[in-house]
Short mmCIF file of C-alpha atoms and ligand atoms in Angstrom, two decimals:
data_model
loop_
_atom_site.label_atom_id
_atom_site.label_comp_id
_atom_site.label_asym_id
_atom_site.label_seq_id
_atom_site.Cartn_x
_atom_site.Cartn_y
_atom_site.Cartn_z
CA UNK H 30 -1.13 22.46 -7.32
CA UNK H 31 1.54 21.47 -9.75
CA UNK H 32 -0.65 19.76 -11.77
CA UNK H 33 -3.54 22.04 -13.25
CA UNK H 34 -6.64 21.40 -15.46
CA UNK H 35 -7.94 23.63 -17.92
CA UNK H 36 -11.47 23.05 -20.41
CA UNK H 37 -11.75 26.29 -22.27
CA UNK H 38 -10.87 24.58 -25.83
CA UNK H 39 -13.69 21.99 -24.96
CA UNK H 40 -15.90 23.39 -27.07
CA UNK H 41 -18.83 23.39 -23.86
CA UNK H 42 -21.18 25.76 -23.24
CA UNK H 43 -22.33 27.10 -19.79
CA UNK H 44 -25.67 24.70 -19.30
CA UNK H 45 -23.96 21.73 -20.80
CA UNK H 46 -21.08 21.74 -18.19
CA UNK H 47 -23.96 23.02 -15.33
CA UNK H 48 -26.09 19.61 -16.40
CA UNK H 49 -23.20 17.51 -15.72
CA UNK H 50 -22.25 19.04 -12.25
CA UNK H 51 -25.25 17.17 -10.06
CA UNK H 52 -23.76 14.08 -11.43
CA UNK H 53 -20.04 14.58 -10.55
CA UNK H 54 -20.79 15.71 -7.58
CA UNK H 55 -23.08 13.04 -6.94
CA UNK H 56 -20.03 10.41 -8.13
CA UNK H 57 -17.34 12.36 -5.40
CA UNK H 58 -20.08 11.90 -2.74
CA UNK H 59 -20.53 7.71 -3.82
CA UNK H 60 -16.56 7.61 -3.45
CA UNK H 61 -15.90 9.47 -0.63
CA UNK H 62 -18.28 8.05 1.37
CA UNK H 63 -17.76 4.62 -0.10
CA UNK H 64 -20.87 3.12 -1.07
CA UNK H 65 -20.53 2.71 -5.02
CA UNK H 66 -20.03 -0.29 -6.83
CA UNK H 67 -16.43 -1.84 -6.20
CA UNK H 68 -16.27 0.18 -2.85
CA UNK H 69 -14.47 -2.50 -1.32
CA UNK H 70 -11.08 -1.59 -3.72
CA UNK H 71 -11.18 1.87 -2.35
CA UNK H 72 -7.66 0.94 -0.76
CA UNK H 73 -5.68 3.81 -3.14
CA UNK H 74 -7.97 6.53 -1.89
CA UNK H 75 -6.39 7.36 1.07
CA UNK H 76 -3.12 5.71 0.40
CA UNK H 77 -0.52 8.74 0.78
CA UNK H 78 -2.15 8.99 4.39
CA UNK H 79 -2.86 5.25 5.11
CA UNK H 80 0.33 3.33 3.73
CA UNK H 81 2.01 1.35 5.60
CA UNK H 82 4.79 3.14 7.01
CA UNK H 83 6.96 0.27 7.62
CA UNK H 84 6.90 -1.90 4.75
CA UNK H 85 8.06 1.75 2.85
CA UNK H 86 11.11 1.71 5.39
CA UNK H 87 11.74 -1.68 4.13
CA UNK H 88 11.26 -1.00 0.69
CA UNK H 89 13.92 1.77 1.06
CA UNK H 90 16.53 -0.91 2.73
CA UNK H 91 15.69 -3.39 0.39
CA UNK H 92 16.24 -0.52 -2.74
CA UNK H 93 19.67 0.24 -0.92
CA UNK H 94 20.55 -3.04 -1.11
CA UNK H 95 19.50 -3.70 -4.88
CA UNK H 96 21.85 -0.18 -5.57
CA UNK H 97 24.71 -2.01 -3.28
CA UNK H 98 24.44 -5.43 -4.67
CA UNK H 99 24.03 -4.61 -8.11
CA UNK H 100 24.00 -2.80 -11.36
CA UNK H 101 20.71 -3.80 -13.09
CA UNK H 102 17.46 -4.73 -11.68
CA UNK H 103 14.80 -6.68 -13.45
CA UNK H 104 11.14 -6.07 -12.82
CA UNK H 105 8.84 -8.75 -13.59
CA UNK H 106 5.20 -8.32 -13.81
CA UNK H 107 2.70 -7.50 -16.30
CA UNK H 108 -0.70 -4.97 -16.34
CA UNK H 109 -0.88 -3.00 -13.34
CA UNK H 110 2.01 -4.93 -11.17
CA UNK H 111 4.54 -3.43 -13.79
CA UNK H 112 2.93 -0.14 -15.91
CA UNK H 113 2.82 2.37 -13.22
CA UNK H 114 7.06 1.23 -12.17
CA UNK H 115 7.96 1.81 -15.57
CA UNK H 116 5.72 5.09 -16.27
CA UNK H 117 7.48 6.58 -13.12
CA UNK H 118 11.00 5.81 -14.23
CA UNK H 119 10.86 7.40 -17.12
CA UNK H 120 8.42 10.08 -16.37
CA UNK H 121 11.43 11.30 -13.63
CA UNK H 122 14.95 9.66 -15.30
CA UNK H 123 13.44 10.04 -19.06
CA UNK H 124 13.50 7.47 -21.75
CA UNK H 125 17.16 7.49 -21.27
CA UNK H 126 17.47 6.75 -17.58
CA UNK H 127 19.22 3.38 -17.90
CA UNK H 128 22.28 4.52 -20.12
CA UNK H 129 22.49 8.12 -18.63
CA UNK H 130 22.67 6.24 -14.63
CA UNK H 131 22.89 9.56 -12.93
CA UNK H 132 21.24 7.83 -10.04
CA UNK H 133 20.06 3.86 -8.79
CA UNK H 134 20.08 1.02 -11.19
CA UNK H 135 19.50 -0.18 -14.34
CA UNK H 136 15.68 -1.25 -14.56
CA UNK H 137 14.66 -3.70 -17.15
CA UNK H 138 10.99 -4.73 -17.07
CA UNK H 139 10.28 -8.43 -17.93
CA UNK H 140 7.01 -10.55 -17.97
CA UNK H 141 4.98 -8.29 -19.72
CA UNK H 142 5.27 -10.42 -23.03
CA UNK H 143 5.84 -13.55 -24.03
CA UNK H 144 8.79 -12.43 -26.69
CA UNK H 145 11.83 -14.86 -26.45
CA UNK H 146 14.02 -12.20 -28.10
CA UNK H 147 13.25 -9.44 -26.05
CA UNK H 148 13.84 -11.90 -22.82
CA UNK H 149 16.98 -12.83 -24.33
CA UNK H 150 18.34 -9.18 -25.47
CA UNK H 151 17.87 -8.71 -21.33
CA UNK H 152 20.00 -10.89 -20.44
CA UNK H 153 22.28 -10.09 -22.75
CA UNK H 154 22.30 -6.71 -21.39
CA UNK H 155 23.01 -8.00 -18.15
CA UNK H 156 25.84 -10.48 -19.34
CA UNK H 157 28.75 -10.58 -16.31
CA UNK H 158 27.23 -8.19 -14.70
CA UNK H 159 26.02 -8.29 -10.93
CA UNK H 160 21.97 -8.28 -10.78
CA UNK H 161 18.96 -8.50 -8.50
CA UNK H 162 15.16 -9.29 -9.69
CA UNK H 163 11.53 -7.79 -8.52
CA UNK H 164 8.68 -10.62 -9.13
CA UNK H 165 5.71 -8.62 -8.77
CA UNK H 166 2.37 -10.53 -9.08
CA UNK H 167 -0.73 -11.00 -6.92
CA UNK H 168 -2.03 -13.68 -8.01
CA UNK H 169 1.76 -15.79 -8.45
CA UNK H 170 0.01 -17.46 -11.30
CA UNK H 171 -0.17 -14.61 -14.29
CA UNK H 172 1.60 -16.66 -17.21
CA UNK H 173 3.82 -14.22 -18.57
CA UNK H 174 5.86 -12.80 -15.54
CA UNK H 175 5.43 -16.38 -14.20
CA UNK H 176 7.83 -17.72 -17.67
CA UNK H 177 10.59 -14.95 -17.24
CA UNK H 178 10.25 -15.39 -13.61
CA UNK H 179 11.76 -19.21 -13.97
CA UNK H 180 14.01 -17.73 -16.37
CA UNK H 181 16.09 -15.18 -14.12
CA UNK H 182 16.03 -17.35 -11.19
CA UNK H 183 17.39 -20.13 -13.24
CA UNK H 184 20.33 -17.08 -14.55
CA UNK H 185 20.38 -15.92 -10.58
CA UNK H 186 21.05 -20.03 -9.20
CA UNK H 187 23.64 -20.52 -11.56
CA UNK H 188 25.47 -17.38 -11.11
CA UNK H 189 25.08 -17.13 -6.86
CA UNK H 190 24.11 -20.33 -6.31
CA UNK H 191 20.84 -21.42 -4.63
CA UNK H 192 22.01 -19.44 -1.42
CA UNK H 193 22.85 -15.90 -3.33
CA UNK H 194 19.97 -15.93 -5.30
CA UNK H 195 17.95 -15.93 -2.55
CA UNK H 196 19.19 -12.61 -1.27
CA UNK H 197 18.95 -10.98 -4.30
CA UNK H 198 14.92 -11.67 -5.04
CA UNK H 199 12.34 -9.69 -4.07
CA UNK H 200 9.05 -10.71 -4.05
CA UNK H 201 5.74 -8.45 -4.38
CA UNK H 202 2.38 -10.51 -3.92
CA UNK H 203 -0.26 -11.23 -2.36
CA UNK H 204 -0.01 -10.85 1.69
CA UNK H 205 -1.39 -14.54 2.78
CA UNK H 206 -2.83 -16.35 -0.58
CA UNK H 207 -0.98 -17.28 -4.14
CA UNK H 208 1.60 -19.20 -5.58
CA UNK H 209 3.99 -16.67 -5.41
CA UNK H 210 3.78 -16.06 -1.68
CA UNK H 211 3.95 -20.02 -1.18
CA UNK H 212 7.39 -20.03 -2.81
CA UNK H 213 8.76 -16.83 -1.67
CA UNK H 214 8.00 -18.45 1.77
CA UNK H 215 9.18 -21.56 0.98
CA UNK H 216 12.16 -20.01 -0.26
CA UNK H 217 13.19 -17.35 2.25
CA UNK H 218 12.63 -14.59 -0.55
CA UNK H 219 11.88 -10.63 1.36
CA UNK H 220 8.74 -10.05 0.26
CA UNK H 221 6.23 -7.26 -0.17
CA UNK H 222 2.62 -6.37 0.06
CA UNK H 223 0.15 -6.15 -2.44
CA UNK H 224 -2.59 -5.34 -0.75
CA UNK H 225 -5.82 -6.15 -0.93
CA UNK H 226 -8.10 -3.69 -1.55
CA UNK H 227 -5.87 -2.00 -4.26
CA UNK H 228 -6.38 -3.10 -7.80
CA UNK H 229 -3.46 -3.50 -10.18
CA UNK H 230 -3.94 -0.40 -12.15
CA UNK H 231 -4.35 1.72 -8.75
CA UNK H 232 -1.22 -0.45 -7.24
CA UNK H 233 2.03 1.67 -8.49
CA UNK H 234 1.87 3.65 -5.65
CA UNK H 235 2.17 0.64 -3.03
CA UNK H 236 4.89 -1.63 -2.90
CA UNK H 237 4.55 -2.81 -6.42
CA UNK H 238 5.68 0.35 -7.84
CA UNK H 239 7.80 1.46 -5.78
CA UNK H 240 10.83 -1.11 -5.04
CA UNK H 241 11.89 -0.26 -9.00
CA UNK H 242 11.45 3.12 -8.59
CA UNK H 243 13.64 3.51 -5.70
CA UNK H 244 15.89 1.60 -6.77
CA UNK H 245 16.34 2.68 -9.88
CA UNK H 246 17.00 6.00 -8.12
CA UNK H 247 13.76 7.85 -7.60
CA UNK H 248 13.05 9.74 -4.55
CA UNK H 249 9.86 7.72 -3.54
CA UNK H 250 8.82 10.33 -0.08
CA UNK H 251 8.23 12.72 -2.71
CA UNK H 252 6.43 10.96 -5.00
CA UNK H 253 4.31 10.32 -1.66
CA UNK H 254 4.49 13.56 -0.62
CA UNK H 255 2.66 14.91 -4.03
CA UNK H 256 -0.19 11.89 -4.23
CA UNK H 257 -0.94 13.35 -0.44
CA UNK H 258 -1.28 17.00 -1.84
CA UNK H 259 -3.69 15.55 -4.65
CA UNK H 260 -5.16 13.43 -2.00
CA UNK H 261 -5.98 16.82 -0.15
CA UNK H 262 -6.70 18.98 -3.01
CA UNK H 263 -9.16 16.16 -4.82
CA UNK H 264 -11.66 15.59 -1.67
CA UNK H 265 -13.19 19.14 -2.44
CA UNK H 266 -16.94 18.83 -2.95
CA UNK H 267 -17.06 22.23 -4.68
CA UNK H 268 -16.95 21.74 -8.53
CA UNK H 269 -15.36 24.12 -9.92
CA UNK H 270 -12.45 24.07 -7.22
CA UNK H 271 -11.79 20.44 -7.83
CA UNK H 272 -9.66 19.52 -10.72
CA UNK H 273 -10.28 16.17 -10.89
CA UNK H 274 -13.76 16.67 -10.84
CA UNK H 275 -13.88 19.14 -13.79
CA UNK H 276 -11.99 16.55 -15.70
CA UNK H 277 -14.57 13.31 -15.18
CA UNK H 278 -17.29 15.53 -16.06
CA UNK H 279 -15.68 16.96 -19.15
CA UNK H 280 -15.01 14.04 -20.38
CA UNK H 281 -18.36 12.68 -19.60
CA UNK H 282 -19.40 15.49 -21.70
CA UNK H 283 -17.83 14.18 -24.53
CA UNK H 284 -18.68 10.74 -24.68
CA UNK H 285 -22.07 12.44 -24.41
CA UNK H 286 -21.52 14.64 -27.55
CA UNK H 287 -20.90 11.07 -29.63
CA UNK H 288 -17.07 11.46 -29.08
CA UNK H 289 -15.43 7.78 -28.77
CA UNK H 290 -11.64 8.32 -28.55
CA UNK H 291 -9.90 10.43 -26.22
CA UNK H 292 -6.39 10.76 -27.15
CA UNK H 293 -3.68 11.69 -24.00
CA UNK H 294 -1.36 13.75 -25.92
CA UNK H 295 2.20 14.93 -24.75
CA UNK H 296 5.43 16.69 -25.84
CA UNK H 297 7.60 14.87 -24.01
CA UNK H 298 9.18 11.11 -24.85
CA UNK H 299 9.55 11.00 -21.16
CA UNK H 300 5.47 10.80 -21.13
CA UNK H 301 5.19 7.69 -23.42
CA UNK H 302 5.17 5.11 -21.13
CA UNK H 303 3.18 7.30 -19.02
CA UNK H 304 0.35 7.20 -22.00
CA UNK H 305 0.51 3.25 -21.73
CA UNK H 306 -0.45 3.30 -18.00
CA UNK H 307 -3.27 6.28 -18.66
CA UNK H 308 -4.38 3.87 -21.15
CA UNK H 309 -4.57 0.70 -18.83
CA UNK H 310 -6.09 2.56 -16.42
CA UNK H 311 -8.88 4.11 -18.20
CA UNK H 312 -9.59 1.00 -20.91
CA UNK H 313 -9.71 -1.57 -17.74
CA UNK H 314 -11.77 0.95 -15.44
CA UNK H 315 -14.16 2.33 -17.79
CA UNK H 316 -14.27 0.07 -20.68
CA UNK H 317 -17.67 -2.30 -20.00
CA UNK H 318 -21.03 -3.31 -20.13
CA UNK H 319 -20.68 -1.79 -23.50
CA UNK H 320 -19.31 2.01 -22.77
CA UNK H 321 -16.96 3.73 -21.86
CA UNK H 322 -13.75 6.10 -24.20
CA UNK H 323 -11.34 4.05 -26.39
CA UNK H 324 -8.00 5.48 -24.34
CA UNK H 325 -5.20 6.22 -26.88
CA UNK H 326 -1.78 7.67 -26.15
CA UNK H 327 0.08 9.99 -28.59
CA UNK H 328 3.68 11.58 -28.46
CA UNK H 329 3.78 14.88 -30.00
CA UNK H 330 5.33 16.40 -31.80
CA UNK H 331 6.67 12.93 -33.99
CA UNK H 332 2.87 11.54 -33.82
CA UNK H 333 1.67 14.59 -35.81
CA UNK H 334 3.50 13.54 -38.54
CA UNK H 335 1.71 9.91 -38.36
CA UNK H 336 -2.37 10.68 -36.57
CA UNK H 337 -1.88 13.83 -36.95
CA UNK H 338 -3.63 13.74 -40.43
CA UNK H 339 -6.52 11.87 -39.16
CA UNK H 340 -6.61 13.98 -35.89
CA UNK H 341 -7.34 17.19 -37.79
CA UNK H 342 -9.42 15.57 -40.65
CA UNK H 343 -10.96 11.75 -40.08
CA UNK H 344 -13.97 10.72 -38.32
CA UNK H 345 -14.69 13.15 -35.57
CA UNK H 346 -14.95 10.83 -32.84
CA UNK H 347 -12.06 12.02 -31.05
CA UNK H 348 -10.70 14.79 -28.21
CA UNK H 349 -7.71 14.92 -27.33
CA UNK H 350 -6.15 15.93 -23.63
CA UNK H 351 -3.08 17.14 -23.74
CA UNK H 352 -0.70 16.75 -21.05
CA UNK H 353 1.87 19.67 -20.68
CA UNK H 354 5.13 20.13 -19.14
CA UNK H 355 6.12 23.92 -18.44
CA UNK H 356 9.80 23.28 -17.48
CA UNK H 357 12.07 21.09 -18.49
CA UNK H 358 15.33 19.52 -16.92
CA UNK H 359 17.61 21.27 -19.53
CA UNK H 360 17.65 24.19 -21.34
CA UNK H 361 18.24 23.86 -24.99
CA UNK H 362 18.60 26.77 -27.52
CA UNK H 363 18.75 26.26 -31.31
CA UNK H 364 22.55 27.74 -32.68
CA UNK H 365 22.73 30.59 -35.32
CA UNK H 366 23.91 29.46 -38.94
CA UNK H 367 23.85 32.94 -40.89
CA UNK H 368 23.99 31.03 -44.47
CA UNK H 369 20.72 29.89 -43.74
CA UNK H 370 20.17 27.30 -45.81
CA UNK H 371 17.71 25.84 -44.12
CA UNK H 372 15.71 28.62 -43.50
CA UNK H 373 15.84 28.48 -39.96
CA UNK H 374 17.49 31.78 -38.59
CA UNK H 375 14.15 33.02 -37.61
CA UNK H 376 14.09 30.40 -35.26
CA UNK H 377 18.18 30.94 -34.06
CA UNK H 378 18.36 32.01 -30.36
CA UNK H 379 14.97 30.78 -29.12
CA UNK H 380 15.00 27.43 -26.68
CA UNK H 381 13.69 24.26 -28.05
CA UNK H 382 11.06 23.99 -25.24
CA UNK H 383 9.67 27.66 -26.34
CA UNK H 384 9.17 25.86 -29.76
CA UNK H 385 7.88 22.94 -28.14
CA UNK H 386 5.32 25.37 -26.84
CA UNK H 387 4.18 27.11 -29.85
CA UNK H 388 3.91 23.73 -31.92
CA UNK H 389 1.84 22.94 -28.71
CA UNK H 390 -0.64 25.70 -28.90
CA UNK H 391 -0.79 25.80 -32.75
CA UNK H 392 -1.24 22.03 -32.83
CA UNK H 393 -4.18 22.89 -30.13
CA UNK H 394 -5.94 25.65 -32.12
CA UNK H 395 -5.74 23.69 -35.59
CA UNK H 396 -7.49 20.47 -33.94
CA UNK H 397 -9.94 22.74 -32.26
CA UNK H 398 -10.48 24.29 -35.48
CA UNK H 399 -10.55 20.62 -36.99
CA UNK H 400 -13.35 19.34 -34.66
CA UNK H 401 -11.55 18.01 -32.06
CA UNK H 402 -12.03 19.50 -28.85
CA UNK H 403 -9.25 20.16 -26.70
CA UNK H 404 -8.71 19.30 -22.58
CA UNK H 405 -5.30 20.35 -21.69
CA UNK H 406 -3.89 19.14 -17.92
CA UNK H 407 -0.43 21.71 -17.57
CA UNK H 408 2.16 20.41 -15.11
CA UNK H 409 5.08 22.26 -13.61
CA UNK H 410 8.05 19.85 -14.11
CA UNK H 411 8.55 16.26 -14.42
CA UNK H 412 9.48 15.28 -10.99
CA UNK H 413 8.92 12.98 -8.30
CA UNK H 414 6.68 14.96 -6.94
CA UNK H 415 4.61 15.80 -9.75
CA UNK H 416 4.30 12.47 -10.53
CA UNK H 417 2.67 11.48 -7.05
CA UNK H 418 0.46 14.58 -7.97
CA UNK H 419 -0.53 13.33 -11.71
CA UNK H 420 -1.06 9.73 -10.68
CA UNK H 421 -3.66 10.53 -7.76
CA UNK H 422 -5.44 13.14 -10.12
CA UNK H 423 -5.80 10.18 -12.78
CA UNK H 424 -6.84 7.84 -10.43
CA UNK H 425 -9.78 10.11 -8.30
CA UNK H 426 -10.93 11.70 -11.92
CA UNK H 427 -11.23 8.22 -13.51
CA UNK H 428 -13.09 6.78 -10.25
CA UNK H 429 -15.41 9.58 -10.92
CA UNK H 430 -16.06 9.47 -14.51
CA UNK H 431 -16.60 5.98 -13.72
CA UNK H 432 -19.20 6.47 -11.36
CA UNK H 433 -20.90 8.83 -14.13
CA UNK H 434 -21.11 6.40 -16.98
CA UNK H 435 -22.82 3.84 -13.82
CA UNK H 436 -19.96 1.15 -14.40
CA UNK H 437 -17.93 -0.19 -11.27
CA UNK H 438 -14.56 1.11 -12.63
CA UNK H 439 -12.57 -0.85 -9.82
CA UNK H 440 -12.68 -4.88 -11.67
CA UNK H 441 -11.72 -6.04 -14.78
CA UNK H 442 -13.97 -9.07 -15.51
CA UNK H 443 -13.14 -9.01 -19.16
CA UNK H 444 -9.05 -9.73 -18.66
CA UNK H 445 -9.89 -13.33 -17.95
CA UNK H 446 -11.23 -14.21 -21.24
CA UNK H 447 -8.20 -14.69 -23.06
CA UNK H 448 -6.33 -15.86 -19.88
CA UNK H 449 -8.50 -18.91 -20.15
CA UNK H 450 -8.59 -19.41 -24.01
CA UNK H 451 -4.45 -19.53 -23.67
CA UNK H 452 -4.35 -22.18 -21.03
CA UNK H 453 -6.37 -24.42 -22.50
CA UNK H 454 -5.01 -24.78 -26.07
CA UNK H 455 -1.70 -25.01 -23.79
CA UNK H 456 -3.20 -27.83 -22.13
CA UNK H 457 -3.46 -26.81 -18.58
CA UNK H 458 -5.06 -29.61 -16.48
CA UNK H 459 -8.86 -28.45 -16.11
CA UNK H 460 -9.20 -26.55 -19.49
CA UNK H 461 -9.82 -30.44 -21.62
CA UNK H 462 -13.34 -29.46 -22.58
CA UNK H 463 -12.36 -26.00 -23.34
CA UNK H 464 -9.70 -27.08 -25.43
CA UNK H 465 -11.40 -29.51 -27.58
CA UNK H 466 -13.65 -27.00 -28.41
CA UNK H 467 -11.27 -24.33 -29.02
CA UNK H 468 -9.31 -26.36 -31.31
CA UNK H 469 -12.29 -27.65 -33.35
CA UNK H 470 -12.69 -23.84 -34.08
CA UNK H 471 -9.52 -23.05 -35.03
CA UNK H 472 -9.09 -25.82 -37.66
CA UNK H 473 -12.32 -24.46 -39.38
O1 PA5 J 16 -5.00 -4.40 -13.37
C1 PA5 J 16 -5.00 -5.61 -13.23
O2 PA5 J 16 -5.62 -6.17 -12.34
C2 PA5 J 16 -4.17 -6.46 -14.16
O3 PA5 J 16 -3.54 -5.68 -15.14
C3 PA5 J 16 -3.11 -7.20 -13.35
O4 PA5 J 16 -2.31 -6.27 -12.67
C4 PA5 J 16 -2.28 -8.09 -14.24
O5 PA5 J 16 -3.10 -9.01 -14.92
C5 PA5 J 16 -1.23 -8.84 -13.44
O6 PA5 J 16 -1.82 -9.63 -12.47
P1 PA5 J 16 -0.96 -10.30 -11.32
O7 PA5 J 16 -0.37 -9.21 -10.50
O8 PA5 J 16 -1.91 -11.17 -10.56
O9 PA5 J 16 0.13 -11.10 -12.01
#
């Protein structure tokens, strides 16, 4: 596997770990055979077999066509209909994908606030220039991608006309019900699946994901190709074989030992938009009824001069799993100065990633030291396929740990409540009661 999991700075001992292994083996049994809570949204599970194989030729026309048609593409959609797009972009292109354009277009993400400046700063980075836009919603009726939505189809009319815009949106929704489908259809807009038994933090892997990725350049058969070999590897009932496995249960173990925070930690800048779909994906799964880890996402090393204080030496309610990449894309070495002055010689000739790697394991053995136990998951590269490889072994360890703490880790009940609390004070026609009240509370 190019991903690999590793527990020996946990902290555990033997018995604690063999407690917990009934249990995760017990939760791999509920999901394989499908008869846990949320079963029916089991649709990612077999995905890199199951997917359909012609809606990914499609999305690989439809990417060519973005790459032929245009320079930028904007991706609106907010949660899990645009995390996982943007995570993958710069997980493969890094954070500086867009101005370096080795490969595909431009991305911009819109819809995932409701920021006028940062709406307008996109289109003044598109300005003249030729564009396409990716609506991705399933429900057509999420607020924020809905406003930026009118926004670029408004820019796309007046630049192509009623007639060119059309051929440059692409629609991702729901496949029969939603607003968005209605007008897509109504429209003539190609349109995409998301289906139905996938929920939005488990979705990056379907269409909804992967239209920006490919176009934006990303080899999306190998980011298929490495979900199936997690797919494979992550079925095994044994244990202490199964990676994803070992991972639920330790941190099961440490939610158990009073811990509160886990902390995904990474070297990379490449990873930090990776951290912000971890942290979707584990808040929205495992965060209810009360339980589950606070998710937080750190980039190391800059973060150690920030949490790093309180990492080594607050309350000790944290671990940390840190998320390592063994080889990087370029190769880096610091230059010799012989006057010195900054005291660095000792450090002249080595690469930047071998420092990388020793700030790594010395940050690792001071937190340990500190009180904060230590998971580390090593990969072998940032690369298409790893990325298929890392998603899937988030996904099946999260379902897991899910399963352990006994919530259904597939819904999100508690998204709605501020869903609701917005439309009403905006006056959306049903919310009258709801805003009445709302208001009399806010003028207290
Ligand atoms: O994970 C989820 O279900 C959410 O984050 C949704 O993806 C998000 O609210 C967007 O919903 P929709 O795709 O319906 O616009």
């Amino acid at each position: 596997m190019s991903v690999r999991f590793d527990y020996r700075n946990a902290g555990l001992r033997e018995h604690e770990v063999a407690y917990v292994r009934p249990l995760a083996e017990a939760a791999l049994c509920a999901i394989e055979d499908r008869c846990g809570p949320g079963h029916e949204m089991l649709g990612w599970l077999d995905l890199p077999r199951n997917y359909d194989k012609e809606e990914f030729a499609r999305i690989q026309a439809a990417a060519k066509r973005i790459q032929e048609q245009s320079e930028v593409l904007v991706a609106i959609g907010i949660g899990g209909s645009y995390l996982g797009a943007r995570a993958g972009l710069e997980f493969v292109k890094g954070p500086f994908g867009n101005q370096l354009r080795e490969k595909g277009v431009e991305v911009y993400f819109a819809g995932s606030n409701l920021s006028s400046d940062y709406l307008e700063d996109i289109l003044h980075i598109i300005g003249d220039r030729d564009f396409s836009v990716n609506v991705i919603s399933k429900s057509g009726t999420t607020t924020e991608p809905a406003v930026a939505f009118r926004l670029f189809k408004e820019k796309l009319e007046t630049k192509y006309g009623k007639e060119g815009a059309k051929s440059r949106i692409y629609a991702t929704t729901d496949k029969a019900k939603g607003a968005l489908r209605g007008l897509a259809e109504a429209e003539g807009y190609e349109t995409f699946v998301v289906p139905d038994d996938i929920g939005g933090r488990f979705s990056c892997l379907s269409a909804v994901g992967l239209l920006p990725m490919a176009a934006g350049g990303m080899d999306i058969e190998q980011v298929m190709q490495g979900c199936l070999s997690a797919c494979s590897a992550y079925k095994n009932p044994s244990f202490l074989q199964n990676d994803a496995m070992l991972y639920a249960a330790m941190r099961y173990l440490m939610l158990m030992k009073g811990k509160q925070v886990e902390i995904l930690a990474s070297y990379e800048p490449a990873l930090t938009m990776f951290g912000e779909w971890y942290k979707q994906l584990m808040a929205e799964s495992e965060g209810k009824d009360g339980k589950g880890l606070f998710p937080v996402s750190a980039n190391f090393t800059t973060d150690l001069h920030s949490i790093g204080q309180f990492i080594q030496d607050g309350s000790r309610i944290l671990f940390e799993t840190v998320l390592w990449v063994e080889e990087t894309r370029h190769e880096l070495t610091v230059p010799h100065d012989p006057a010195n002055v900054d005291g660095l010689e000792f450090a002249a000739g080595l690469s930047i990633q071998e420092i990388n790697e020793k700030a790594m394991k010395g940050t690792l053995l001071a937190h340990v030291d500190g009180g904060t136990p230590n998971l580390v998951v090593t990969l072998d590269q940032l690369s298409d396929y790893t990325l298929g490889e890392l998603v899937y072994f988030f996904w099946k360890s999260l379902a897991i740990s899910g399963y352990m703490i006994g919530v259904n880790p597939f819904d999100q009940p508690g998204v709605e409540a501020y869903k609701k609390n917005m439309f009403a004070l905006l006056g959306k026609p049903g919310y009258e009661d709801a805003k009445s009240a709302l208001e009399a509370r806010l003028q207290k």
